[in-house]
């Protein structure tokens, strides 16, 4: 099974930096279902193609299967199309082997990560249940040009008719991250096979990878229902194998970036000051049930636990890895039951309405909004202020004006590589005031950390009240 990705933007070999795979090398990776090879059939300044070749081992697949035989019995287990077509295996391989590119990070070419490039992807064999029309309905609304070549079941027996297999090429001026994300979600949707694996957090994974495009996609319902197909057939085998995919959390590099931000802010002990001040606001509001949205590694939760006023704390984050660290640092598995009952950690995205967030007295969103794409803030605003609708909401974000005071931070750069924006006080206050008016909240602004007369404080805080 072969997927190739071609860049024609000179120097086209920058594709190697974006994929974190050197064009001059052939690399092989072991996966639980076989091997994957990455190599470049062409790598010139004008045109560079990376190939991901999957060598699925059908016998190995059957041997490691612990559950009962599949619907088709033994024959179906050994004789099937899995080794030859793009399927959810391809998505697992993309997530595993191109994980930094899928997460939108590049050490060598950070400036290219969000740049639309003239890219095309070719999938040698893709089963398209629903035919070419459905294939086009999936990719064309996203702006792709689609070429599809249909294959007969058997060239020697045309009377057998057409198969569901296509050679597919899609092309668009698009960032590599978006291209990989679309392939990651839509390949298994087209394949819609019963061998499809789904894991406990597959819903969250779909929502995370669907951020920014799935919501508005005209085939949204078909995509979601097909992607989650077989959800009920969750088997131990699927779970065991999916742990592989989980370790491919796109936050693999999050930790180093977090360290970078801490190093810049460390001399101010800003993180502790911020958490103390947020905790004090919550205390003063009288809130008992607290939402910590984008809770990260749970530092605020640890503070809040010390105060009996807070009898329920729900921490949510999009990063599974951060939640695992939070659970460890909070010693969740050894806490006395009474303490443990007060905390719940869930995976979720602030981009989506979520019933689990309703009915809380207060929500805090500490140093999170600057991680959200600015054009998508509107979704977050509704999720928090319209649907979750707590009495009090405390938001903090860096004050960009103060960056001039950080000696180690070059002018014009953000404090954290994952920040999508950093606002001046005026920008934050304009935004917050507009949101307050729109959703019926009053807003008060407070500085966090030592204030500079001219530049203000390093962090800015908005306290919203219904
Ligand atoms: N509030 C924590 C962590 C801040 S770092 C603290 O102050 O220590 C930002 C956090 O936001 C990260 O843990 C990141 O995983 C999370 N995040 C980023 N985008 C998100 C989204 N769409 N939904 C939920 N959490 C998100």
CSV table of C-alpha atoms and ligand atoms in Angstrom, one decimal:
chain,number,residue,atom,x,y,z
A,1,UNK,CA,0.0,0.0,0.0
A,2,UNK,CA,1.5,3.2,-1.1
A,3,UNK,CA,0.9,6.9,-0.4
A,4,UNK,CA,3.0,9.6,-2.0
A,5,UNK,CA,3.0,13.3,-1.2
A,6,UNK,CA,4.5,15.7,-3.7
A,7,UNK,CA,5.6,19.3,-3.2
A,8,UNK,CA,6.4,21.6,-6.1
A,9,UNK,CA,7.2,24.7,-4.2
A,10,UNK,CA,10.9,25.4,-4.6
A,11,UNK,CA,13.0,24.4,-2.8
A,12,UNK,CA,10.7,21.4,-2.9
A,13,UNK,CA,12.9,19.4,-0.7
A,14,UNK,CA,11.7,21.5,2.3
A,15,UNK,CA,9.1,18.7,2.3
A,16,UNK,CA,11.8,16.7,4.1
A,17,UNK,CA,12.0,19.2,6.9
A,18,UNK,CA,8.2,19.4,7.2
A,19,UNK,CA,7.9,15.6,7.4
A,20,UNK,CA,11.0,15.3,9.7
A,21,UNK,CA,12.3,12.7,7.2
A,22,UNK,CA,15.5,13.2,5.4
A,23,UNK,CA,15.1,12.9,1.6
A,24,UNK,CA,18.4,11.1,1.2
A,25,UNK,CA,17.6,8.2,3.4
A,26,UNK,CA,15.3,5.2,3.3
A,27,UNK,CA,13.8,4.6,6.8
A,28,UNK,CA,11.9,1.6,8.1
A,29,UNK,CA,9.5,1.6,11.0
A,30,UNK,CA,8.0,-1.4,12.8
A,31,UNK,CA,4.3,-1.2,13.5
A,32,UNK,CA,2.1,-3.7,15.2
A,33,UNK,CA,0.5,-4.7,11.9
A,34,UNK,CA,3.6,-4.8,9.8
A,35,UNK,CA,6.3,-2.4,8.5
A,36,UNK,CA,6.3,1.0,7.1
A,37,UNK,CA,9.0,2.4,4.8
A,38,UNK,CA,9.6,6.1,4.0
A,39,UNK,CA,11.7,7.1,1.0
A,40,UNK,CA,11.8,9.8,-1.7
A,41,UNK,CA,11.4,8.6,-5.3
A,42,UNK,CA,12.3,12.1,-6.4
A,43,UNK,CA,13.9,15.0,-4.5
A,44,UNK,CA,14.9,18.0,-6.7
A,45,UNK,CA,14.6,21.7,-6.0
A,46,UNK,CA,11.4,21.8,-8.2
A,47,UNK,CA,9.7,18.7,-7.3
A,48,UNK,CA,10.0,16.4,-4.2
A,49,UNK,CA,7.9,13.3,-3.5
A,50,UNK,CA,7.8,11.4,-0.3
A,51,UNK,CA,6.5,7.9,-0.3
A,52,UNK,CA,5.0,6.0,2.7
A,53,UNK,CA,4.9,2.3,1.8
A,54,UNK,CA,3.0,0.1,4.2
A,55,UNK,CA,3.8,-3.6,4.3
A,56,UNK,CA,0.9,-5.0,6.2
A,57,UNK,CA,1.4,-8.5,7.5
A,58,UNK,CA,-1.9,-10.3,7.2
A,59,UNK,CA,-0.7,-13.5,9.0
A,60,UNK,CA,0.7,-11.5,11.9
A,61,UNK,CA,-2.6,-9.7,12.1
A,62,UNK,CA,-4.5,-13.0,12.6
A,63,UNK,CA,-1.9,-14.4,15.0
A,64,UNK,CA,-2.1,-11.5,17.4
A,65,UNK,CA,-5.9,-11.5,17.3
A,66,UNK,CA,-7.2,-12.6,20.6
A,67,UNK,CA,-11.0,-12.2,20.1
A,68,UNK,CA,-13.3,-14.6,18.2
A,69,UNK,CA,-12.9,-15.0,14.5
A,70,UNK,CA,-14.3,-12.3,12.3
A,71,UNK,CA,-17.6,-12.5,10.5
A,72,UNK,CA,-16.1,-14.1,7.4
A,73,UNK,CA,-14.5,-17.0,9.3
A,74,UNK,CA,-10.9,-18.2,8.8
A,75,UNK,CA,-10.8,-17.5,5.1
A,76,UNK,CA,-11.7,-13.9,5.5
A,77,UNK,CA,-9.1,-13.5,8.1
A,78,UNK,CA,-6.3,-14.7,5.9
A,79,UNK,CA,-7.6,-13.6,2.5
A,80,UNK,CA,-8.6,-10.0,2.5
A,81,UNK,CA,-7.6,-6.7,0.9
A,82,UNK,CA,-6.0,-5.2,4.0
A,83,UNK,CA,-2.4,-5.5,2.8
A,84,UNK,CA,-3.2,-3.9,-0.5
A,85,UNK,CA,-5.4,-0.9,0.2
A,86,UNK,CA,-5.4,2.3,2.1
A,87,UNK,CA,-7.3,1.8,5.3
A,88,UNK,CA,-7.3,2.8,9.0
A,89,UNK,CA,-3.8,1.2,9.0
A,90,UNK,CA,-2.7,4.1,6.8
A,91,UNK,CA,-4.1,6.6,9.3
A,92,UNK,CA,-2.3,4.9,12.2
A,93,UNK,CA,0.9,5.0,10.1
A,94,UNK,CA,0.5,8.7,9.3
A,95,UNK,CA,-0.1,9.5,12.9
A,96,UNK,CA,2.9,7.4,14.0
A,97,UNK,CA,5.5,8.2,11.4
A,98,UNK,CA,4.5,11.8,10.5
A,99,UNK,CA,3.4,12.7,14.0
A,100,UNK,CA,5.2,16.1,14.2
A,101,UNK,CA,3.9,17.1,10.7
A,102,UNK,CA,0.4,16.1,11.7
A,103,UNK,CA,0.7,18.1,14.9
A,104,UNK,CA,1.9,21.1,12.8
A,105,UNK,CA,5.5,21.4,14.1
A,106,UNK,CA,8.7,21.6,12.3
A,107,UNK,CA,12.1,22.3,13.8
A,108,UNK,CA,13.8,23.0,10.5
A,109,UNK,CA,11.1,25.1,8.8
A,110,UNK,CA,8.7,26.4,11.4
A,111,UNK,CA,7.6,29.2,9.1
A,112,UNK,CA,6.4,26.7,6.5
A,113,UNK,CA,4.1,24.8,8.9
A,114,UNK,CA,1.1,27.0,8.3
A,115,UNK,CA,2.0,28.0,4.7
A,116,UNK,CA,-0.2,26.6,2.0
A,117,UNK,CA,2.0,24.8,-0.5
A,118,UNK,CA,1.2,23.3,-3.9
A,119,UNK,CA,0.8,19.7,-2.6
A,120,UNK,CA,-0.7,16.6,-4.0
A,121,UNK,CA,-1.2,13.2,-2.5
A,122,UNK,CA,-1.7,10.0,-4.4
A,123,UNK,CA,-3.1,6.9,-2.9
A,124,UNK,CA,-2.3,3.8,-5.0
A,125,UNK,CA,-5.4,1.9,-4.0
A,126,UNK,CA,-8.3,3.3,-2.0
A,127,UNK,CA,-11.5,1.5,-1.4
A,128,UNK,CA,-14.3,4.0,-1.9
A,129,UNK,CA,-17.5,2.6,-0.5
A,130,UNK,CA,-20.0,5.0,-2.0
A,131,UNK,CA,-18.1,5.3,-5.2
A,132,UNK,CA,-16.4,8.2,-7.0
A,133,UNK,CA,-19.3,10.6,-6.2
A,134,UNK,CA,-18.8,10.1,-2.5
A,135,UNK,CA,-15.0,10.5,-2.9
A,136,UNK,CA,-15.6,13.8,-4.6
A,137,UNK,CA,-18.2,14.9,-2.0
A,138,UNK,CA,-15.6,14.4,0.7
A,139,UNK,CA,-12.6,16.2,-0.8
A,140,UNK,CA,-14.0,18.8,-3.1
A,141,UNK,CA,-15.8,20.9,-0.4
A,142,UNK,CA,-12.3,21.1,1.2
A,143,UNK,CA,-11.0,22.7,-2.0
A,144,UNK,CA,-9.1,19.7,-3.5
A,145,UNK,CA,-8.9,18.8,-7.2
A,146,UNK,CA,-9.7,15.1,-7.3
A,147,UNK,CA,-8.6,12.6,-9.9
A,148,UNK,CA,-9.9,9.1,-9.6
A,149,UNK,CA,-9.2,6.0,-11.7
A,150,UNK,CA,-11.6,3.2,-11.2
A,151,UNK,CA,-10.4,-0.4,-11.3
A,152,UNK,CA,-12.4,-3.4,-12.6
A,153,UNK,CA,-12.7,-6.4,-10.3
A,154,UNK,CA,-10.7,-8.5,-12.7
A,155,UNK,CA,-9.5,-7.3,-16.1
A,156,UNK,CA,-10.0,-10.7,-17.6
A,157,UNK,CA,-13.6,-10.9,-16.5
A,158,UNK,CA,-15.2,-7.6,-17.3
A,159,UNK,CA,-18.6,-9.1,-16.7
A,160,UNK,CA,-17.8,-9.2,-13.0
A,161,UNK,CA,-18.1,-5.4,-13.1
A,162,UNK,CA,-16.2,-2.7,-11.3
A,163,UNK,CA,-14.6,-3.0,-7.9
A,164,UNK,CA,-14.8,-0.4,-5.2
A,165,UNK,CA,-11.1,0.3,-5.6
A,166,UNK,CA,-9.7,3.6,-7.0
A,167,UNK,CA,-6.4,5.2,-7.6
A,168,UNK,CA,-6.9,8.6,-6.1
A,169,UNK,CA,-5.0,11.8,-6.5
A,170,UNK,CA,-5.9,15.0,-4.6
A,171,UNK,CA,-4.2,18.3,-5.1
A,172,UNK,CA,-4.5,21.7,-3.5
A,173,UNK,CA,-2.6,24.7,-2.2
A,174,UNK,CA,-2.7,23.6,1.3
A,175,UNK,CA,-0.5,23.3,4.4
A,176,UNK,CA,1.1,19.8,4.9
A,177,UNK,CA,-0.6,19.6,8.3
A,178,UNK,CA,-4.1,20.1,6.8
A,179,UNK,CA,-3.4,17.6,4.0
A,180,UNK,CA,-2.3,14.9,6.4
A,181,UNK,CA,-5.2,15.6,8.7
A,182,UNK,CA,-7.7,15.3,5.9
A,183,UNK,CA,-6.1,12.0,4.8
A,184,UNK,CA,-6.0,10.7,8.4
A,185,UNK,CA,-9.7,11.2,8.8
A,186,UNK,CA,-11.1,10.6,5.4
A,187,UNK,CA,-9.2,7.4,4.3
A,188,UNK,CA,-10.9,5.2,6.9
A,189,UNK,CA,-14.2,7.0,6.2
A,190,UNK,CA,-14.0,5.9,2.5
A,191,UNK,CA,-12.8,2.5,3.4
A,192,UNK,CA,-15.5,2.0,6.0
A,193,UNK,CA,-14.3,-1.6,6.6
A,194,UNK,CA,-15.4,-3.9,9.3
A,195,UNK,CA,-11.8,-4.6,10.3
A,196,UNK,CA,-11.8,-1.0,11.3
A,197,UNK,CA,-10.4,-0.3,14.8
A,198,UNK,CA,-11.8,2.1,17.2
A,199,UNK,CA,-10.6,3.1,20.6
A,200,UNK,CA,-12.1,4.6,23.7
A,201,UNK,CA,-11.1,8.1,22.8
A,202,UNK,CA,-11.8,7.8,19.1
A,203,UNK,CA,-14.5,10.4,19.3
A,204,UNK,CA,-12.2,12.9,20.8
A,205,UNK,CA,-9.6,12.0,18.3
A,206,UNK,CA,-12.0,12.7,15.4
A,207,UNK,CA,-13.1,16.0,16.9
A,208,UNK,CA,-9.5,17.0,17.5
A,209,UNK,CA,-8.4,16.2,13.9
A,210,UNK,CA,-11.7,17.7,12.6
A,211,UNK,CA,-11.1,21.1,14.2
A,212,UNK,CA,-11.7,23.9,11.8
A,213,UNK,CA,-13.1,21.9,8.9
A,214,UNK,CA,-15.4,19.1,10.0
A,215,UNK,CA,-18.0,21.2,11.5
A,216,UNK,CA,-18.7,23.0,8.3
A,217,UNK,CA,-18.3,20.0,6.0
A,218,UNK,CA,-21.5,19.2,4.0
A,219,UNK,CA,-20.9,15.5,4.6
A,220,UNK,CA,-20.2,15.9,8.3
A,221,UNK,CA,-22.8,13.4,9.3
A,222,UNK,CA,-21.6,10.7,6.9
A,223,UNK,CA,-18.0,11.3,8.0
A,224,UNK,CA,-18.7,11.1,11.7
A,225,UNK,CA,-20.9,8.0,11.5
A,226,UNK,CA,-18.6,6.2,9.2
A,227,UNK,CA,-15.5,7.1,11.1
A,228,UNK,CA,-17.0,5.8,14.3
A,229,UNK,CA,-18.4,2.7,12.6
A,230,UNK,CA,-17.9,-0.4,14.6
A,231,UNK,CA,-17.6,1.6,17.8
A,232,UNK,CA,-19.8,-1.0,19.5
A,233,UNK,CA,-17.6,-3.8,18.3
A,234,UNK,CA,-14.8,-2.6,20.5
A,235,UNK,CA,-12.6,-5.6,21.2
A,236,UNK,CA,-9.5,-6.0,23.4
A,237,UNK,CA,-7.4,-6.4,20.3
A,238,UNK,CA,-8.4,-3.0,19.0
A,239,UNK,CA,-7.7,-1.4,22.3
A,240,UNK,CA,-4.3,-3.1,22.7
A,241,UNK,CA,-3.3,-1.9,19.2
A,242,UNK,CA,-4.7,1.5,19.6
A,243,UNK,CA,-2.4,2.3,22.5
A,244,UNK,CA,0.1,2.6,19.7
A,245,UNK,CA,-1.8,5.4,18.2
A,246,UNK,CA,-2.4,7.1,21.5
A,247,UNK,CA,1.3,7.3,22.1
A,248,UNK,CA,1.4,9.3,19.0
A,249,UNK,CA,-0.3,12.1,20.7
A,250,UNK,CA,0.3,15.2,18.7
A,251,UNK,CA,1.6,16.8,21.8
A,252,UNK,CA,4.8,14.9,21.6
A,253,UNK,CA,6.7,18.1,21.5
A,254,UNK,CA,4.4,20.0,23.8
A,255,UNK,CA,6.7,19.4,26.8
A,256,UNK,CA,9.7,21.0,25.3
A,257,UNK,CA,7.7,24.0,24.2
A,258,UNK,CA,6.2,24.3,27.7
A,259,UNK,CA,9.7,24.3,29.1
A,260,UNK,CA,10.7,27.1,26.7
A,261,UNK,CA,7.8,29.3,27.9
A,262,UNK,CA,8.6,28.5,31.5
A,263,UNK,CA,12.3,29.4,31.0
A,264,UNK,CA,11.3,32.8,29.6
A,265,UNK,CA,8.8,33.5,32.4
A,266,UNK,CA,10.7,31.7,35.2
A,267,UNK,CA,12.5,34.6,36.8
A,268,UNK,CA,9.2,36.1,37.6
A,269,UNK,CA,7.7,32.9,39.1
A,270,UNK,CA,4.9,34.0,37.0
A,271,UNK,CA,3.2,30.6,36.8
A,272,UNK,CA,2.7,30.4,40.6
A,273,UNK,CA,1.6,34.0,40.9
A,274,UNK,CA,-1.0,33.4,38.2
A,275,UNK,CA,-2.4,30.3,39.7
A,276,UNK,CA,-2.6,31.9,43.2
A,277,UNK,CA,-4.4,34.9,41.7
A,278,UNK,CA,-6.8,32.7,39.8
A,279,UNK,CA,-7.5,30.6,42.9
A,280,UNK,CA,-8.2,33.8,44.8
A,281,UNK,CA,-10.7,35.0,42.3
A,282,UNK,CA,-12.5,31.6,42.5
A,283,UNK,CA,-12.5,31.7,46.2
A,284,UNK,CA,-14.0,35.2,46.2
A,285,UNK,CA,-16.7,34.3,43.8
A,286,UNK,CA,-18.0,31.7,46.2
A,287,UNK,CA,-17.9,29.0,43.5
A,288,UNK,CA,-18.0,25.4,44.6
A,289,UNK,CA,-18.0,23.5,41.3
A,290,UNK,CA,-15.1,24.5,39.1
A,291,UNK,CA,-14.2,23.8,35.5
A,292,UNK,CA,-10.5,24.0,34.6
A,293,UNK,CA,-10.5,24.2,30.8
A,294,UNK,CA,-7.2,23.4,29.2
A,295,UNK,CA,-6.0,22.2,32.6
A,296,UNK,CA,-2.7,20.9,31.2
A,297,UNK,CA,-0.8,19.0,33.9
A,298,UNK,CA,-3.2,20.0,36.6
A,299,UNK,CA,-1.2,22.5,38.6
A,300,UNK,CA,-4.2,24.7,39.4
A,301,UNK,CA,-6.3,21.6,40.3
A,302,UNK,CA,-3.6,20.7,42.9
A,303,UNK,CA,-3.9,24.2,44.4
A,304,UNK,CA,-7.7,24.1,44.5
A,305,UNK,CA,-7.8,20.7,46.2
A,306,UNK,CA,-6.3,22.3,49.3
A,307,UNK,CA,-9.4,24.4,49.8
A,308,UNK,CA,-12.6,22.7,50.9
A,309,UNK,CA,-14.8,25.4,49.3
A,310,UNK,CA,-14.2,23.7,46.0
A,311,UNK,CA,-16.1,20.4,46.2
A,312,UNK,CA,-16.0,19.5,42.5
A,313,UNK,CA,-13.2,20.2,40.0
A,314,UNK,CA,-13.5,19.1,36.4
A,315,UNK,CA,-10.2,19.4,34.4
A,316,UNK,CA,-10.5,19.2,30.7
A,317,UNK,CA,-7.7,19.2,28.1
A,318,UNK,CA,-7.3,18.2,24.5
A,319,UNK,CA,-4.0,16.5,25.2
A,320,UNK,CA,-4.2,13.0,26.5
A,321,UNK,CA,-0.6,13.0,27.5
A,322,UNK,CA,-1.1,16.1,29.7
A,323,UNK,CA,-4.0,14.5,31.4
A,324,UNK,CA,-2.0,11.4,32.1
A,325,UNK,CA,0.7,13.6,33.7
A,326,UNK,CA,-2.0,15.4,35.6
A,327,UNK,CA,-3.4,12.2,37.0
A,328,UNK,CA,0.1,11.1,38.1
A,329,UNK,CA,1.0,14.4,39.7
A,330,UNK,CA,-2.3,14.5,41.5
A,331,UNK,CA,-1.7,10.9,42.7
A,332,UNK,CA,-5.2,10.2,41.6
A,333,UNK,CA,-4.9,6.4,42.1
A,334,UNK,CA,-3.8,6.6,45.7
A,335,UNK,CA,-5.8,9.6,46.9
A,336,UNK,CA,-8.3,8.8,49.7
A,337,UNK,CA,-11.7,8.3,48.1
A,338,UNK,CA,-13.2,11.5,49.6
A,339,UNK,CA,-10.5,13.6,47.9
A,340,UNK,CA,-10.6,11.6,44.7
A,341,UNK,CA,-14.3,12.1,44.3
A,342,UNK,CA,-13.7,15.9,44.0
A,343,UNK,CA,-11.6,15.6,40.8
A,344,UNK,CA,-12.5,14.4,37.4
A,345,UNK,CA,-10.2,14.7,34.3
A,346,UNK,CA,-11.7,14.4,30.9
A,347,UNK,CA,-10.3,14.7,27.4
A,348,UNK,CA,-12.1,17.2,25.2
A,349,UNK,CA,-11.7,20.2,22.9
A,350,UNK,CA,-12.8,23.7,23.6
A,351,UNK,CA,-13.8,24.0,20.0
A,352,UNK,CA,-16.9,21.9,20.5
A,353,UNK,CA,-20.0,22.2,22.5
A,354,UNK,CA,-19.8,19.7,25.3
A,355,UNK,CA,-22.7,18.7,27.6
A,356,UNK,CA,-20.2,17.6,30.3
A,357,UNK,CA,-19.3,21.3,30.8
A,358,UNK,CA,-22.8,22.5,31.7
A,359,UNK,CA,-23.9,23.4,35.3
A,360,UNK,CA,-20.6,24.6,36.8
A,361,UNK,CA,-20.3,27.7,39.0
A,362,UNK,CA,-17.1,28.9,37.6
A,363,UNK,CA,-14.7,28.2,34.7
A,364,UNK,CA,-11.0,29.0,34.4
A,365,UNK,CA,-9.1,29.1,31.2
A,366,UNK,CA,-5.5,29.8,32.2
A,367,UNK,CA,-3.1,30.5,29.4
A,368,UNK,CA,-5.1,28.6,26.8
A,369,UNK,CA,-6.9,31.0,24.4
A,370,UNK,CA,-3.6,32.0,22.8
A,371,UNK,CA,-3.2,28.3,21.8
A,372,UNK,CA,-6.4,28.4,19.7
A,373,UNK,CA,-6.4,29.6,16.1
A,374,UNK,CA,-7.7,33.2,16.2
A,375,UNK,CA,-10.3,32.6,13.4
A,376,UNK,CA,-11.8,29.8,15.5
A,377,UNK,CA,-12.1,31.7,18.7
A,378,UNK,CA,-15.8,32.3,17.8
A,379,UNK,CA,-16.4,28.5,18.4
A,380,UNK,CA,-14.7,28.6,21.8
A,381,UNK,CA,-16.7,31.7,22.8
A,382,UNK,CA,-20.0,29.9,22.3
A,383,UNK,CA,-18.8,26.7,23.9
A,384,UNK,CA,-17.9,28.6,27.1
A,385,UNK,CA,-20.2,31.6,27.3
A,386,UNK,CA,-23.3,30.2,25.6
A,387,UNK,CA,-23.4,26.5,26.3
A,388,UNK,CA,-21.3,25.9,29.4
A,389,UNK,CA,-22.4,29.3,30.8
A,390,UNK,CA,-20.8,29.4,34.3
A,391,UNK,CA,-21.6,32.2,36.7
A,392,UNK,CA,-18.0,33.3,36.7
A,393,UNK,CA,-15.3,32.8,34.1
A,394,UNK,CA,-11.6,33.7,34.7
A,395,UNK,CA,-9.4,33.9,31.6
A,396,UNK,CA,-5.7,34.7,31.5
A,397,UNK,CA,-3.4,35.3,28.5
A,398,UNK,CA,0.0,36.8,27.9
A,399,UNK,CA,0.3,40.6,27.6
A,400,UNK,CA,2.3,41.0,24.4
A,401,UNK,CA,3.4,44.5,25.3
A,402,UNK,CA,5.4,43.0,28.2
A,403,UNK,CA,7.5,40.8,25.9
A,404,UNK,CA,9.9,43.6,25.3
A,405,UNK,CA,11.1,43.0,28.9
A,406,UNK,CA,12.1,39.4,28.3
A,407,UNK,CA,15.8,39.6,27.4
A,408,UNK,CA,15.9,36.1,26.1
A,409,UNK,CA,12.9,36.5,23.8
A,410,UNK,CA,13.8,38.0,20.3
A,411,UNK,CA,11.5,40.9,19.3
A,412,UNK,CA,8.4,39.8,17.5
A,413,UNK,CA,8.5,36.2,18.8
A,414,UNK,CA,5.9,34.6,21.0
A,415,UNK,CA,6.7,33.2,24.4
A,416,UNK,CA,5.7,29.7,23.3
A,417,UNK,CA,6.1,28.1,19.9
A,418,UNK,CA,2.5,26.8,20.0
A,419,UNK,CA,1.0,30.3,20.6
A,420,UNK,CA,-1.2,31.4,17.7
A,421,UNK,CA,-1.3,35.0,18.9
A,422,UNK,CA,-0.4,37.2,21.8
A,423,UNK,CA,-2.5,40.2,22.5
A,424,UNK,CA,-1.8,43.7,23.8
A,425,UNK,CA,-3.9,44.9,26.6
A,426,UNK,CA,-6.1,46.8,24.2
A,427,UNK,CA,-6.7,43.8,22.0
A,428,UNK,CA,-7.6,41.5,24.9
A,429,UNK,CA,-9.9,44.1,26.4
A,430,UNK,CA,-11.6,44.9,23.2
A,431,UNK,CA,-12.2,41.2,22.6
A,432,UNK,CA,-13.4,40.5,26.1
A,433,UNK,CA,-15.7,43.5,26.2
A,434,UNK,CA,-17.3,42.5,23.0
A,435,UNK,CA,-17.8,38.9,24.2
A,436,UNK,CA,-19.2,40.1,27.5
A,437,UNK,CA,-21.8,42.3,25.7
A,438,UNK,CA,-22.7,39.5,23.3
A,439,UNK,CA,-23.3,36.9,26.0
A,440,UNK,CA,-24.5,39.1,28.8
A,441,UNK,CA,-21.4,39.0,31.1
A,442,UNK,CA,-19.8,41.9,32.9
A,443,UNK,CA,-16.0,42.0,32.6
A,444,UNK,CA,-13.3,43.3,35.0
A,445,UNK,CA,-9.6,43.3,34.0
A,446,UNK,CA,-6.7,42.7,36.3
A,447,UNK,CA,-3.0,42.6,35.9
A,448,UNK,CA,-1.1,39.4,37.0
A,449,UNK,CA,2.6,39.7,38.0
A,450,UNK,CA,4.6,42.8,38.6
A,451,UNK,CA,3.4,45.8,36.6
A,452,UNK,CA,5.6,47.9,34.4
A,453,UNK,CA,4.4,51.5,34.3
A,454,UNK,CA,4.4,51.6,30.5
A,455,UNK,CA,4.1,48.0,29.4
A,456,UNK,CA,1.7,46.7,32.1
A,457,UNK,CA,1.9,43.3,33.7
A,458,UNK,CA,3.3,40.1,32.1
A,459,UNK,CA,-0.1,38.4,32.2
A,460,UNK,CA,-3.5,39.8,31.8
A,461,UNK,CA,-6.7,38.5,33.4
A,462,UNK,CA,-10.3,39.0,32.6
A,463,UNK,CA,-13.0,38.1,35.1
A,464,UNK,CA,-16.4,37.6,33.6
A,465,UNK,CA,-19.6,37.5,35.6
A,466,UNK,CA,-23.2,36.8,34.6
B,1,LIG,N1,-4.0,25.9,32.2
B,1,LIG,C1,-2.7,25.2,32.3
B,1,LIG,C2,-2.1,24.8,30.9
B,1,LIG,C3,-1.8,25.9,30.0
B,1,LIG,S1,-1.0,25.4,28.5
B,1,LIG,C4,-1.7,25.9,33.1
B,1,LIG,O1,-1.9,27.1,33.3
B,1,LIG,O2,-0.8,25.4,33.6
B,1,LIG,C5,-2.3,25.3,27.4
B,1,LIG,C6,-3.1,24.0,27.4
B,1,LIG,O3,-4.3,24.2,26.6
B,1,LIG,C7,-2.4,22.8,27.0
B,1,LIG,O4,-2.5,21.8,28.0
B,1,LIG,C8,-3.1,22.4,25.7
B,1,LIG,O5,-3.2,20.9,25.6
B,1,LIG,C9,-4.5,22.9,26.0
B,1,LIG,N2,-5.3,23.1,24.8
B,1,LIG,C10,-4.9,23.6,23.6
B,1,LIG,N3,-5.9,23.7,22.7
B,1,LIG,C11,-7.0,23.1,23.3
B,1,LIG,C12,-8.4,22.9,22.9
B,1,LIG,N4,-8.8,23.2,21.7
B,1,LIG,N5,-9.2,22.4,23.9
B,1,LIG,C13,-8.7,22.1,25.1
B,1,LIG,N6,-7.5,22.3,25.5
B,1,LIG,C14,-6.6,22.8,24.6
